[in-house]
PDB file of N, CA and C in Angstrom:
ATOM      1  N   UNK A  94      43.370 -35.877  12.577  1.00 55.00           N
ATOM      2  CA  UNK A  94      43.360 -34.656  11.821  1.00 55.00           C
ATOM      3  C   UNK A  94      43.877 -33.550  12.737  1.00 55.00           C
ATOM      4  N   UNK A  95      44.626 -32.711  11.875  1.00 57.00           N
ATOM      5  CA  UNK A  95      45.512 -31.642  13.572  1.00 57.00           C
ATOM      6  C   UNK A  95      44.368 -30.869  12.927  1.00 57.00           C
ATOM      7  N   UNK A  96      44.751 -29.542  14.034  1.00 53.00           N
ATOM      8  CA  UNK A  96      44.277 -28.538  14.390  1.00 53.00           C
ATOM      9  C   UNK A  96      43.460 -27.809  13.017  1.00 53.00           C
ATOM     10  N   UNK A  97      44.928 -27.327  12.425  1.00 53.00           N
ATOM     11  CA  UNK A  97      44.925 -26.448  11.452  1.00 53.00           C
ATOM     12  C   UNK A  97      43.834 -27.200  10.446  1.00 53.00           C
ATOM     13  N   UNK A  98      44.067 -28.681  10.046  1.00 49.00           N
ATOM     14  CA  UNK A  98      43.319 -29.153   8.931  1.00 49.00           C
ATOM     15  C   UNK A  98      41.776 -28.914   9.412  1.00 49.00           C
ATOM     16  N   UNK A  99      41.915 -28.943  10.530  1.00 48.00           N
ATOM     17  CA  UNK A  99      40.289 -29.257  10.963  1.00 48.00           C
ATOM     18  C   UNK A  99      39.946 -27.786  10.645  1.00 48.00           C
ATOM     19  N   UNK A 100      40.217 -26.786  11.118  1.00 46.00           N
ATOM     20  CA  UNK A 100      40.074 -25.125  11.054  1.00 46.00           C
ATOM     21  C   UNK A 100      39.358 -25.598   9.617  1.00 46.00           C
ATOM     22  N   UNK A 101      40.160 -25.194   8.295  1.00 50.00           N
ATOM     23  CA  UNK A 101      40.356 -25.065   7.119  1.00 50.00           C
ATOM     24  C   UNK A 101      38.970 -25.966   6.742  1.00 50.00           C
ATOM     25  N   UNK A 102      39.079 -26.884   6.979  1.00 49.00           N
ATOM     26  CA  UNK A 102      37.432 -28.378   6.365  1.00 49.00           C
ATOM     27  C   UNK A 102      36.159 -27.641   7.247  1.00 49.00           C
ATOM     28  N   UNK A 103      36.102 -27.670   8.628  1.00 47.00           N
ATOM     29  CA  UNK A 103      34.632 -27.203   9.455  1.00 47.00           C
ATOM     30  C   UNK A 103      34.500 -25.884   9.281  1.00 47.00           C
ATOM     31  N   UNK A 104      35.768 -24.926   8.819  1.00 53.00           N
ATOM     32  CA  UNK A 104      35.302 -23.378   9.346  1.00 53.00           C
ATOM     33  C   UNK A 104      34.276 -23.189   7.928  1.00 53.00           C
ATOM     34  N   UNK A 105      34.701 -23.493   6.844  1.00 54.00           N
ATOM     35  CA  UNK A 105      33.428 -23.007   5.893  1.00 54.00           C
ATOM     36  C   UNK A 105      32.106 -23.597   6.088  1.00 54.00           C
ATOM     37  N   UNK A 106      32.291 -24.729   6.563  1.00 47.00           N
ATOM     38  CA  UNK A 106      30.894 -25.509   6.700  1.00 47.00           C
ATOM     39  C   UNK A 106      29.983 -24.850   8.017  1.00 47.00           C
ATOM     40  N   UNK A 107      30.816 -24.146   8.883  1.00 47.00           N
ATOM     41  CA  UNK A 107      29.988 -23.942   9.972  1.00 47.00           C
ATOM     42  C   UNK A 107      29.805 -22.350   9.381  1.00 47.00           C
ATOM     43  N   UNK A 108      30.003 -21.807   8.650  1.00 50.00           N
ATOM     44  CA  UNK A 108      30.103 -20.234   7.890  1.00 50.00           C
ATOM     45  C   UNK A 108      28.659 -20.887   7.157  1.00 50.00           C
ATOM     46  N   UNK A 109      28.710 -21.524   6.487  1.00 51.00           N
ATOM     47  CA  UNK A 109      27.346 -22.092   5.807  1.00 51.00           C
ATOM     48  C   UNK A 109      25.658 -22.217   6.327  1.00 51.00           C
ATOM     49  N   UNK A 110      26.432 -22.619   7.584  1.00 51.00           N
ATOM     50  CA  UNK A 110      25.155 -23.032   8.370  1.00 51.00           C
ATOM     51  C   UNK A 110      24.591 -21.797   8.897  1.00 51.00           C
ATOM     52  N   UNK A 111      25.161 -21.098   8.975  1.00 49.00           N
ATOM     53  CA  UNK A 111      24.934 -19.576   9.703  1.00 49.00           C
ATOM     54  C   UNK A 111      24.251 -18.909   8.584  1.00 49.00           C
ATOM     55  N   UNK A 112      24.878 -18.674   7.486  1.00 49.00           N
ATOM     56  CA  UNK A 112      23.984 -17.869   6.473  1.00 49.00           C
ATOM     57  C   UNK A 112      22.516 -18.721   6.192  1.00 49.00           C
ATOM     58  N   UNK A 113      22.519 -20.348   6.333  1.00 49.00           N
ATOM     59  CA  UNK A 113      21.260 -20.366   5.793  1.00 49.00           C
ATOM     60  C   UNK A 113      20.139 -20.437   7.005  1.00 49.00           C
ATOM     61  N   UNK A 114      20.907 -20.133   8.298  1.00 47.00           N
ATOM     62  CA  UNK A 114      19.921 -20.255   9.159  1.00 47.00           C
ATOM     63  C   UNK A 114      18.573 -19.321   9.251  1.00 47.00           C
ATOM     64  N   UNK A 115      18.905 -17.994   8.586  1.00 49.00           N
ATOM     65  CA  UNK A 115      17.978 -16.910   8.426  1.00 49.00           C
ATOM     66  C   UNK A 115      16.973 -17.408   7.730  1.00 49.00           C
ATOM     67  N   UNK A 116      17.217 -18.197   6.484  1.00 49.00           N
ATOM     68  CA  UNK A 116      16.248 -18.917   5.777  1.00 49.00           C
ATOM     69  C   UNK A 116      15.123 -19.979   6.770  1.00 49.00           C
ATOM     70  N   UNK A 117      15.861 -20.729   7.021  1.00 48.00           N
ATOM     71  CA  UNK A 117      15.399 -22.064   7.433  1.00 48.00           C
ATOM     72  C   UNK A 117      14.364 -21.493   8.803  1.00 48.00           C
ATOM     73  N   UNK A 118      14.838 -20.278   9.721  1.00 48.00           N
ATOM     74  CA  UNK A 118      13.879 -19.161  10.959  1.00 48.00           C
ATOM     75  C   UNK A 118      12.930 -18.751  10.384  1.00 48.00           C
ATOM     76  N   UNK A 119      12.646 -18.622   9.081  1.00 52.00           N
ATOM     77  CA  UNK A 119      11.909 -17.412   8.334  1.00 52.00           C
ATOM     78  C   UNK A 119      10.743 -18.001   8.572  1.00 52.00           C
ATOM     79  N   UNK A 120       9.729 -16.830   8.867  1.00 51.00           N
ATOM     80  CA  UNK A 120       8.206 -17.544   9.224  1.00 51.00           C
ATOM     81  C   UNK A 120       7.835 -17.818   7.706  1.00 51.00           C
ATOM     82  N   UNK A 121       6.849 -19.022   7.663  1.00 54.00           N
ATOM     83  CA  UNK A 121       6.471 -19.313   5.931  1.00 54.00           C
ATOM     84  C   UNK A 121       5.079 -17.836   5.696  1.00 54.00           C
ATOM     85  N   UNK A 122       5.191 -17.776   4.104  1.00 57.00           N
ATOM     86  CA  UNK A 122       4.117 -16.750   3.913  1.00 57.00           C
ATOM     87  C   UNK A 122       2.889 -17.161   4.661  1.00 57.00           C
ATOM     88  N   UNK A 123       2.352 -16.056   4.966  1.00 51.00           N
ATOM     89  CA  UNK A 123       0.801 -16.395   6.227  1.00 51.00           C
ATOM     90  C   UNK A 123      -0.335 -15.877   4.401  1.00 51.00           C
ATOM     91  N   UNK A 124      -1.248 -17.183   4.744  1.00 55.00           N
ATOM     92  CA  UNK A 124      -2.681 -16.846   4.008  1.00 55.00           C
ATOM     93  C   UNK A 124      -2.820 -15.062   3.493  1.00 55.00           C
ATOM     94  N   UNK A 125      -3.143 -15.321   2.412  1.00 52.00           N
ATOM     95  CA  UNK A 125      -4.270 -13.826   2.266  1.00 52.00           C
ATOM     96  C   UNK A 125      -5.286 -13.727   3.207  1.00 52.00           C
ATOM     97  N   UNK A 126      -5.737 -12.255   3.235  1.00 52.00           N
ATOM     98  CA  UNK A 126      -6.721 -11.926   4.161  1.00 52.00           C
ATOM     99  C   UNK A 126      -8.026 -12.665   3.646  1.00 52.00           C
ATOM    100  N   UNK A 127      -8.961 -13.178   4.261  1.00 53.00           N
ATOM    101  CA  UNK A 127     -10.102 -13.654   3.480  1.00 53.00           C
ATOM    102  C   UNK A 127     -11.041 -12.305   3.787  1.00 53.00           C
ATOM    103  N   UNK A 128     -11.413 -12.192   2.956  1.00 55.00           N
ATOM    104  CA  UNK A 128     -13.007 -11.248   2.345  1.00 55.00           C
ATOM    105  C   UNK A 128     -13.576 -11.777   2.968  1.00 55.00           C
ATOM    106  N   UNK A 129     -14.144 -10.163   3.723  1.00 62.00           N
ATOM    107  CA  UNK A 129     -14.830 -10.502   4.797  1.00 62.00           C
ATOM    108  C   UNK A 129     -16.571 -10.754   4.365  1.00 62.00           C
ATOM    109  N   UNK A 130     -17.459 -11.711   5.064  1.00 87.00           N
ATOM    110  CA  UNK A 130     -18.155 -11.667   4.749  1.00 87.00           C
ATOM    111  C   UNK A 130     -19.680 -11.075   4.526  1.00 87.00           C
ATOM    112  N   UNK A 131     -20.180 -10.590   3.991  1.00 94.00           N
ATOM    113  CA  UNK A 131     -21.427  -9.888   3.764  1.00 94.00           C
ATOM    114  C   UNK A 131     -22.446 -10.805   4.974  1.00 94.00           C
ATOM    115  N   UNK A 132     -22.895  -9.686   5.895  1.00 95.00           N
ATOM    116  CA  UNK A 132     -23.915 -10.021   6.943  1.00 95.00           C
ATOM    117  C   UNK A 132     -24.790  -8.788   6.680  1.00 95.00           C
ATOM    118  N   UNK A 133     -26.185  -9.204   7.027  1.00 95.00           N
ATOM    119  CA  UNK A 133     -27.258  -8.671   6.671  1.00 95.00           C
ATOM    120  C   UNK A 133     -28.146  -8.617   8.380  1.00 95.00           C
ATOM    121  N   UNK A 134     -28.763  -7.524   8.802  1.00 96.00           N
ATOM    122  CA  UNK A 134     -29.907  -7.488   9.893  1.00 96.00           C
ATOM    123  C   UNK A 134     -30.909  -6.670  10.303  1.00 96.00           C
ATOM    124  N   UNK A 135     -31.930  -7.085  10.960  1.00 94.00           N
ATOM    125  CA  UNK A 135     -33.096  -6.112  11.038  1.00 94.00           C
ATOM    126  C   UNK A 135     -33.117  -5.737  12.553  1.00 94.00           C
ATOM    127  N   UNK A 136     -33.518  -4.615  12.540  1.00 92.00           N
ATOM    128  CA  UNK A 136     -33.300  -3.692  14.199  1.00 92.00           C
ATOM    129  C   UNK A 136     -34.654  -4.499  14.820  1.00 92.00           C
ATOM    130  N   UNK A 137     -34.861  -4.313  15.965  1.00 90.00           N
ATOM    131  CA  UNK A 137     -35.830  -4.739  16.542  1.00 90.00           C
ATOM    132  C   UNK A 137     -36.885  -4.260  16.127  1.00 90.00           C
ATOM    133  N   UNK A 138     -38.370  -4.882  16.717  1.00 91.00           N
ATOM    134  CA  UNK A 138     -39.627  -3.748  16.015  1.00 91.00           C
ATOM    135  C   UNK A 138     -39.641  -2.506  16.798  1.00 91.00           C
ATOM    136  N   UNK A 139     -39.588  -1.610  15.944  1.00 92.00           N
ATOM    137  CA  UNK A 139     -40.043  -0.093  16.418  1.00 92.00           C
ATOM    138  C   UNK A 139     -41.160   0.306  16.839  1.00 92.00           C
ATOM    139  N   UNK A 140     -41.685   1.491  17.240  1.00 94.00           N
ATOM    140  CA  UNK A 140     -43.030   1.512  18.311  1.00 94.00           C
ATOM    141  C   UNK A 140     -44.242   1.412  16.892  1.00 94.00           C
ATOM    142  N   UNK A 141     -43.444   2.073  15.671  1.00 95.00           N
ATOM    143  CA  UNK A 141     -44.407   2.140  14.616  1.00 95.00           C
ATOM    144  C   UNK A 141     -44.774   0.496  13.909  1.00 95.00           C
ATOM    145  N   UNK A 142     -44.174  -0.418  14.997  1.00 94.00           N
ATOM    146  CA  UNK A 142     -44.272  -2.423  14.267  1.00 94.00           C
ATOM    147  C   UNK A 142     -43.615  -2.603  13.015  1.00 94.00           C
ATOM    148  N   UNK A 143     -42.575  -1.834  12.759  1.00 94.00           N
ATOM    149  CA  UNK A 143     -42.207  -1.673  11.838  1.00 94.00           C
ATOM    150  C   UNK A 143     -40.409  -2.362  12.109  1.00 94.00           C
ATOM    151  N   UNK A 144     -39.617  -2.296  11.036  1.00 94.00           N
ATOM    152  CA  UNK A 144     -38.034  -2.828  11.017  1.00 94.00           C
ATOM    153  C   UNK A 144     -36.992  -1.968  10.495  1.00 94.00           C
ATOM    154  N   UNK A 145     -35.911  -2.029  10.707  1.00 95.00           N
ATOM    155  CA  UNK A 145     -34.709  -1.122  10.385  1.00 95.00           C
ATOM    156  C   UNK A 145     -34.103  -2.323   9.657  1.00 95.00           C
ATOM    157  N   UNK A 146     -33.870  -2.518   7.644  1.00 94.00           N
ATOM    158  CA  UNK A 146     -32.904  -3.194   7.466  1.00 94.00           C
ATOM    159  C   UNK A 146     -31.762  -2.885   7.264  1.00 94.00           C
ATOM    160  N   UNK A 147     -30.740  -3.442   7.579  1.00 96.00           N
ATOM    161  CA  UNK A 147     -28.985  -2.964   7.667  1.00 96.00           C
ATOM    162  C   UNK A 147     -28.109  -4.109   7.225  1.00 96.00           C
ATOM    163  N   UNK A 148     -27.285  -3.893   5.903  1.00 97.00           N
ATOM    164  CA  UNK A 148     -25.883  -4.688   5.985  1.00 97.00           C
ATOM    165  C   UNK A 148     -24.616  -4.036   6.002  1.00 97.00           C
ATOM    166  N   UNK A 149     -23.437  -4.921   5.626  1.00 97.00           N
ATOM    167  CA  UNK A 149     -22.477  -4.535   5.653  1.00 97.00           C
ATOM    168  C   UNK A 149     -21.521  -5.363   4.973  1.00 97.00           C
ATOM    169  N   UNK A 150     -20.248  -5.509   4.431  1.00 96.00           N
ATOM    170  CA  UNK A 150     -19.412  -6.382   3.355  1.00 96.00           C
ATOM    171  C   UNK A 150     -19.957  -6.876   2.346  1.00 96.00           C
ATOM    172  N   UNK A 151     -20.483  -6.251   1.791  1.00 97.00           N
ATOM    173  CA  UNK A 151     -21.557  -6.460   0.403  1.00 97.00           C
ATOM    174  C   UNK A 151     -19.964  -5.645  -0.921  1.00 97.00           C
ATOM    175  N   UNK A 152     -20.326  -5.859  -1.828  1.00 96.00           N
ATOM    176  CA  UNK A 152     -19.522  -5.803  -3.198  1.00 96.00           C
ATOM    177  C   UNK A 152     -20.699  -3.943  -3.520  1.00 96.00           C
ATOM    178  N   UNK A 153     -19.788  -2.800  -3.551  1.00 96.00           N
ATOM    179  CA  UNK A 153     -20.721  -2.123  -4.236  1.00 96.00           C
ATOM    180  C   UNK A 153     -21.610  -1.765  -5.290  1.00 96.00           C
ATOM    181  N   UNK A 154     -22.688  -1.460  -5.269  1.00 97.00           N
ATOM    182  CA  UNK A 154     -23.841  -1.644  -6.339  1.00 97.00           C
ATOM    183  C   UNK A 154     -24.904  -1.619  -6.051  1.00 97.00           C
ATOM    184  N   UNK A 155     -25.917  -2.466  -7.193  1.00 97.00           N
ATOM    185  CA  UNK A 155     -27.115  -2.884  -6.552  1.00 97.00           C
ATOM    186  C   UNK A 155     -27.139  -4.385  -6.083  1.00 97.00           C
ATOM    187  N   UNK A 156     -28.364  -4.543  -5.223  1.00 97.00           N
ATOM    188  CA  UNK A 156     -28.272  -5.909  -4.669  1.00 97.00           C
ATOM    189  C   UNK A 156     -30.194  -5.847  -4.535  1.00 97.00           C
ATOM    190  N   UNK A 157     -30.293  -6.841  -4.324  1.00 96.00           N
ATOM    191  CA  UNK A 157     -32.101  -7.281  -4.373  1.00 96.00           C
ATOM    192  C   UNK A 157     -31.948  -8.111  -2.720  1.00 96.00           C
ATOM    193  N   UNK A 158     -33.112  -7.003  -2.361  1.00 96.00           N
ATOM    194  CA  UNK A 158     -33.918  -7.689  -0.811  1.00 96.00           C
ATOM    195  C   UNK A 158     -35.217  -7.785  -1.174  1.00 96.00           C
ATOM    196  N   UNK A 159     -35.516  -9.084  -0.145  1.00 94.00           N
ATOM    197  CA  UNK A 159     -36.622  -9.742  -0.690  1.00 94.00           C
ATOM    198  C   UNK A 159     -37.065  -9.941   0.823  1.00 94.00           C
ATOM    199  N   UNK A 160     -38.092 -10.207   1.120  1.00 92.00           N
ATOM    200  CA  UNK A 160     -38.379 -10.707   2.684  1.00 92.00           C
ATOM    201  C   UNK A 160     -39.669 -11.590   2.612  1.00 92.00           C
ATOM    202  N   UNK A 161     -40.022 -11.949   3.636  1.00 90.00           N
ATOM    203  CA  UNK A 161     -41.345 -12.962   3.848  1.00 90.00           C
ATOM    204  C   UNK A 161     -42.419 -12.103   3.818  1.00 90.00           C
ATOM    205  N   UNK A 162     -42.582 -10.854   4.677  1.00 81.00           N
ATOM    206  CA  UNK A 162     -43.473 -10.268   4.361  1.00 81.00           C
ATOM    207  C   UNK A 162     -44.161  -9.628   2.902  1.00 81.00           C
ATOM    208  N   UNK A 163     -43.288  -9.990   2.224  1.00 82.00           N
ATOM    209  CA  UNK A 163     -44.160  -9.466   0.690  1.00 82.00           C
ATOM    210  C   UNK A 163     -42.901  -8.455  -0.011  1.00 82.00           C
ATOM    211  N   UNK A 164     -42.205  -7.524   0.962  1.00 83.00           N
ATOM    212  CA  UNK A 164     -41.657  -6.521   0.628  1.00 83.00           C
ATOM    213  C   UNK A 164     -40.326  -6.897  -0.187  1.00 83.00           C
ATOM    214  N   UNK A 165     -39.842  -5.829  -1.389  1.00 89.00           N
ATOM    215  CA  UNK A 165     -38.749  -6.636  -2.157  1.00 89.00           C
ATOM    216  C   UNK A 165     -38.240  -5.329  -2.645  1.00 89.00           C
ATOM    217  N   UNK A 166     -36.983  -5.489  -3.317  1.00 93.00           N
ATOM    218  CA  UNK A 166     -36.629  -4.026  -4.092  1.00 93.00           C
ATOM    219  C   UNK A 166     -35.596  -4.079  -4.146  1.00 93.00           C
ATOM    220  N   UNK A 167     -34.714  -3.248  -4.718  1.00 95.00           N
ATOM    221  CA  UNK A 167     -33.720  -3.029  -5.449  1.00 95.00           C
ATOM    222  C   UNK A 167     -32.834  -2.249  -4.514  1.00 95.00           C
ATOM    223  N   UNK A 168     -31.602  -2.422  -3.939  1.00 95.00           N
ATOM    224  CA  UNK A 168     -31.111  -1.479  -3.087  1.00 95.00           C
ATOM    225  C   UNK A 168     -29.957  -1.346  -3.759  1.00 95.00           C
ATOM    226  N   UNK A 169     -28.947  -0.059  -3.066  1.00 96.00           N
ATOM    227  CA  UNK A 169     -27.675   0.462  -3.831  1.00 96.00           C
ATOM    228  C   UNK A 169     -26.798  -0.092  -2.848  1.00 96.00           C
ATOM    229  N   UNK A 170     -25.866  -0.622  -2.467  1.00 96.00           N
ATOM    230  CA  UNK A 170     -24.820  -0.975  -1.907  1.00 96.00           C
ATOM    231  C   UNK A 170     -23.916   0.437  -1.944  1.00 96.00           C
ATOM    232  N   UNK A 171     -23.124   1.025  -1.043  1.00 97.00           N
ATOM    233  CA  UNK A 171     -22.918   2.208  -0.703  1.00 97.00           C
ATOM    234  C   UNK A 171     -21.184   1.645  -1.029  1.00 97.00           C
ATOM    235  N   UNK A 172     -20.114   2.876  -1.534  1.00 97.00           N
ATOM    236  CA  UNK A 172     -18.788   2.558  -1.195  1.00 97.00           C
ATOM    237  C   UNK A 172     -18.219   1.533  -0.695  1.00 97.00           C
ATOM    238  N   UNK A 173     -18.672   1.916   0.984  1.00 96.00           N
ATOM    239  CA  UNK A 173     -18.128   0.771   1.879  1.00 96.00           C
ATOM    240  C   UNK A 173     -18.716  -0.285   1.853  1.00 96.00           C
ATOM    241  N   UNK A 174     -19.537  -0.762   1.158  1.00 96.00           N
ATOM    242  CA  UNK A 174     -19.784  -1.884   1.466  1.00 96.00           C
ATOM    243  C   UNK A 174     -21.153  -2.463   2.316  1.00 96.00           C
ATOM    244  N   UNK A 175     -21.760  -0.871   2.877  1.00 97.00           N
ATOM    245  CA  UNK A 175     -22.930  -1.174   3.419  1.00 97.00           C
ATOM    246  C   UNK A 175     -24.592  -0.587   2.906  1.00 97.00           C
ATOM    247  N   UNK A 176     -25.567  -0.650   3.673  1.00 97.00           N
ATOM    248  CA  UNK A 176     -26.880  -0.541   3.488  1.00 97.00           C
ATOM    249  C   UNK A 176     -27.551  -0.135   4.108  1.00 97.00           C
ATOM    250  N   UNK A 177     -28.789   0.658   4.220  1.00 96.00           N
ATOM    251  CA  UNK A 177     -29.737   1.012   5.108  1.00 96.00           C
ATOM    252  C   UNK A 177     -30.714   0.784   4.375  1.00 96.00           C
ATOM    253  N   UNK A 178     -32.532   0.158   4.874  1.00 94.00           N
ATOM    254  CA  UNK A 178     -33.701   0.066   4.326  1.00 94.00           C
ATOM    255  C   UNK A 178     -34.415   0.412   5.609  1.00 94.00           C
ATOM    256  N   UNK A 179     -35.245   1.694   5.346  1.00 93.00           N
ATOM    257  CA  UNK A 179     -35.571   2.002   6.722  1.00 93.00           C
ATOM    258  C   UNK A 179     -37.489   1.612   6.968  1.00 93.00           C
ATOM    259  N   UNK A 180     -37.941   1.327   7.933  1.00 92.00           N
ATOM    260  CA  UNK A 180     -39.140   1.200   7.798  1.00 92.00           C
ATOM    261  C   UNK A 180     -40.133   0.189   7.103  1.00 92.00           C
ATOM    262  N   UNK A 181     -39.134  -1.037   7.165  1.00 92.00           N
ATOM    263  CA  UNK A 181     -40.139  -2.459   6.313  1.00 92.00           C
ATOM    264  C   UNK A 181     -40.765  -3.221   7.074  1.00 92.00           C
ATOM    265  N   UNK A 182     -41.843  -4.018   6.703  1.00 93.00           N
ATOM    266  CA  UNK A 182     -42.443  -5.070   7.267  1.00 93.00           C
ATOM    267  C   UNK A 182     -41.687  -5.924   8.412  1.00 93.00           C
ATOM    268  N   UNK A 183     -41.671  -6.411   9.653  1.00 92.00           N
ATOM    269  CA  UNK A 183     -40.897  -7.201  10.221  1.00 92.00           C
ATOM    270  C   UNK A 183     -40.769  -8.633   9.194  1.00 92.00           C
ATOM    271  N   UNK A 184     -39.846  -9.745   9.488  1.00 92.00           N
ATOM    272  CA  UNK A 184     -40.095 -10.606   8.803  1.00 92.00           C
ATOM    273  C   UNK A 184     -38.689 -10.959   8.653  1.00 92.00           C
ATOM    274  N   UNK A 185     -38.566 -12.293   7.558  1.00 94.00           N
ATOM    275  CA  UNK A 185     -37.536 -12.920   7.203  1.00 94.00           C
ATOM    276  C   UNK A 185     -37.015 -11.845   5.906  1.00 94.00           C
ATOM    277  N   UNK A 186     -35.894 -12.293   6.490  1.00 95.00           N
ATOM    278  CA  UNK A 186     -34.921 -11.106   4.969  1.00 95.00           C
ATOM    279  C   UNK A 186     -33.655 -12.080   4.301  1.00 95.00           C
ATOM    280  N   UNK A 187     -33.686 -11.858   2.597  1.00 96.00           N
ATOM    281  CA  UNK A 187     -32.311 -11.817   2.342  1.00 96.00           C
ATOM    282  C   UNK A 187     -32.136 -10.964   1.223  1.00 96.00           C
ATOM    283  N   UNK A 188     -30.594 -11.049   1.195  1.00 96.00           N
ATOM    284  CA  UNK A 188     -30.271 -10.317   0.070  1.00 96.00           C
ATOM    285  C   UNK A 188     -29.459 -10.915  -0.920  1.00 96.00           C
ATOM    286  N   UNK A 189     -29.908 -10.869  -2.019  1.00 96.00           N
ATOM    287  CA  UNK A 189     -29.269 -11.331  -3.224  1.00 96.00           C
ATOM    288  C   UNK A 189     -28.297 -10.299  -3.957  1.00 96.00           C
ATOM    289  N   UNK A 190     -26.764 -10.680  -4.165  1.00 95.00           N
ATOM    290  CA  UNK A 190     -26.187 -10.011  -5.011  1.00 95.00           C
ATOM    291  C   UNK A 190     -25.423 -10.927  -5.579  1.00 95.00           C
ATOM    292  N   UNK A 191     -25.259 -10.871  -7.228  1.00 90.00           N
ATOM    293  CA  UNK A 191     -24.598 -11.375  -8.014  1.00 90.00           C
ATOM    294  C   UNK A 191     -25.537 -12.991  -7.829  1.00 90.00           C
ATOM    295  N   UNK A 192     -24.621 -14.000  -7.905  1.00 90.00           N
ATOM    296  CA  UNK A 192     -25.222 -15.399  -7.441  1.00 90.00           C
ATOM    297  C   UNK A 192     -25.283 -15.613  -5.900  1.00 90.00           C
ATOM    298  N   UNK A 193     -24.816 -14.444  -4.634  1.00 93.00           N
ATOM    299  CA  UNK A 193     -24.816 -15.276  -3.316  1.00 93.00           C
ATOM    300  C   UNK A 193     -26.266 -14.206  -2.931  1.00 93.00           C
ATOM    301  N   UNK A 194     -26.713 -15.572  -1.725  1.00 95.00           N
ATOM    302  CA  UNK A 194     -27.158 -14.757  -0.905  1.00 95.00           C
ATOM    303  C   UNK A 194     -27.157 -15.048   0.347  1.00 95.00           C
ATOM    304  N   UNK A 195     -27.496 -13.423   1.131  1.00 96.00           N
ATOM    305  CA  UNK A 195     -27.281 -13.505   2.777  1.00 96.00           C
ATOM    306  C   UNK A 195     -28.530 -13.296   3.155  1.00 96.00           C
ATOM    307  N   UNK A 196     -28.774 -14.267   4.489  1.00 95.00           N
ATOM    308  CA  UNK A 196     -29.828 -14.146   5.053  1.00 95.00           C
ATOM    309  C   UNK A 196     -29.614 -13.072   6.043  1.00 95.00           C
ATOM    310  N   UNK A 197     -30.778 -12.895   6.482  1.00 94.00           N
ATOM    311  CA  UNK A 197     -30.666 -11.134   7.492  1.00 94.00           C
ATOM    312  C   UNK A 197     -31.185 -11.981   8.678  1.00 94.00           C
ATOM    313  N   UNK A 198     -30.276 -11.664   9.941  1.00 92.00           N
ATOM    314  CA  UNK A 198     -30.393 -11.861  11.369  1.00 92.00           C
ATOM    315  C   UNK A 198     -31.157 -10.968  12.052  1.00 92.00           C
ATOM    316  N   UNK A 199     -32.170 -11.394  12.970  1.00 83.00           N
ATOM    317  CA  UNK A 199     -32.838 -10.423  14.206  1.00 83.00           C
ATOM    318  C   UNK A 199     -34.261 -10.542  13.627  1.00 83.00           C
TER     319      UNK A 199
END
């Protein structure tokens, strides 16, 4: 095959390979962010033997805390996503919203 024929047959094919190389480099779509998850915790005991409850990535609204010590109630889930219950029984905690629930750490 001379020169010229060869030019004319490889030059489009190697023109080809070039445009789809951008494709074939392209990073693939990355995951959605996952929703972060709702964590729940109690401050250490205070001098009054008492607890600080606190979450955060909760759905806004209400949500139901419940604990071992007896104590239970209805809380508001704030904008962002978080909570304050100030002054409860020490003890096991969770919180129920919708069908999940989070257990409270500390």
């Amino acid at each position: 095959m001379n020169r010229r024929t060869r030019l004319l047959v490889l030059g489009p094919l190697v023109a080809a390979s070039f445009a789809a190389a951008p494709a074939a480099l392209a990073v693939p779509d990355a995951p959605a962010a996952a929703v972060p998850a709702a964590t729940c915790s109690t401050s250490g005991v205070l001098e009054n033997g008492r607890v600080h409850l606190s979450g955060g990535g909760f759905t806004p609204g209400p949500a139901y805390v419940y604990g071992s010590a007896g104590f239970g109630g209805t809380v508001e889930i704030a904008q962002n996503g978080g909570f304050q219950v100030m002054n409860v029984p020490p003890g096991q905690y969770t919180v129920r919203q919708g069908g999940e629930l989070t257990r409270c750490s500390g």
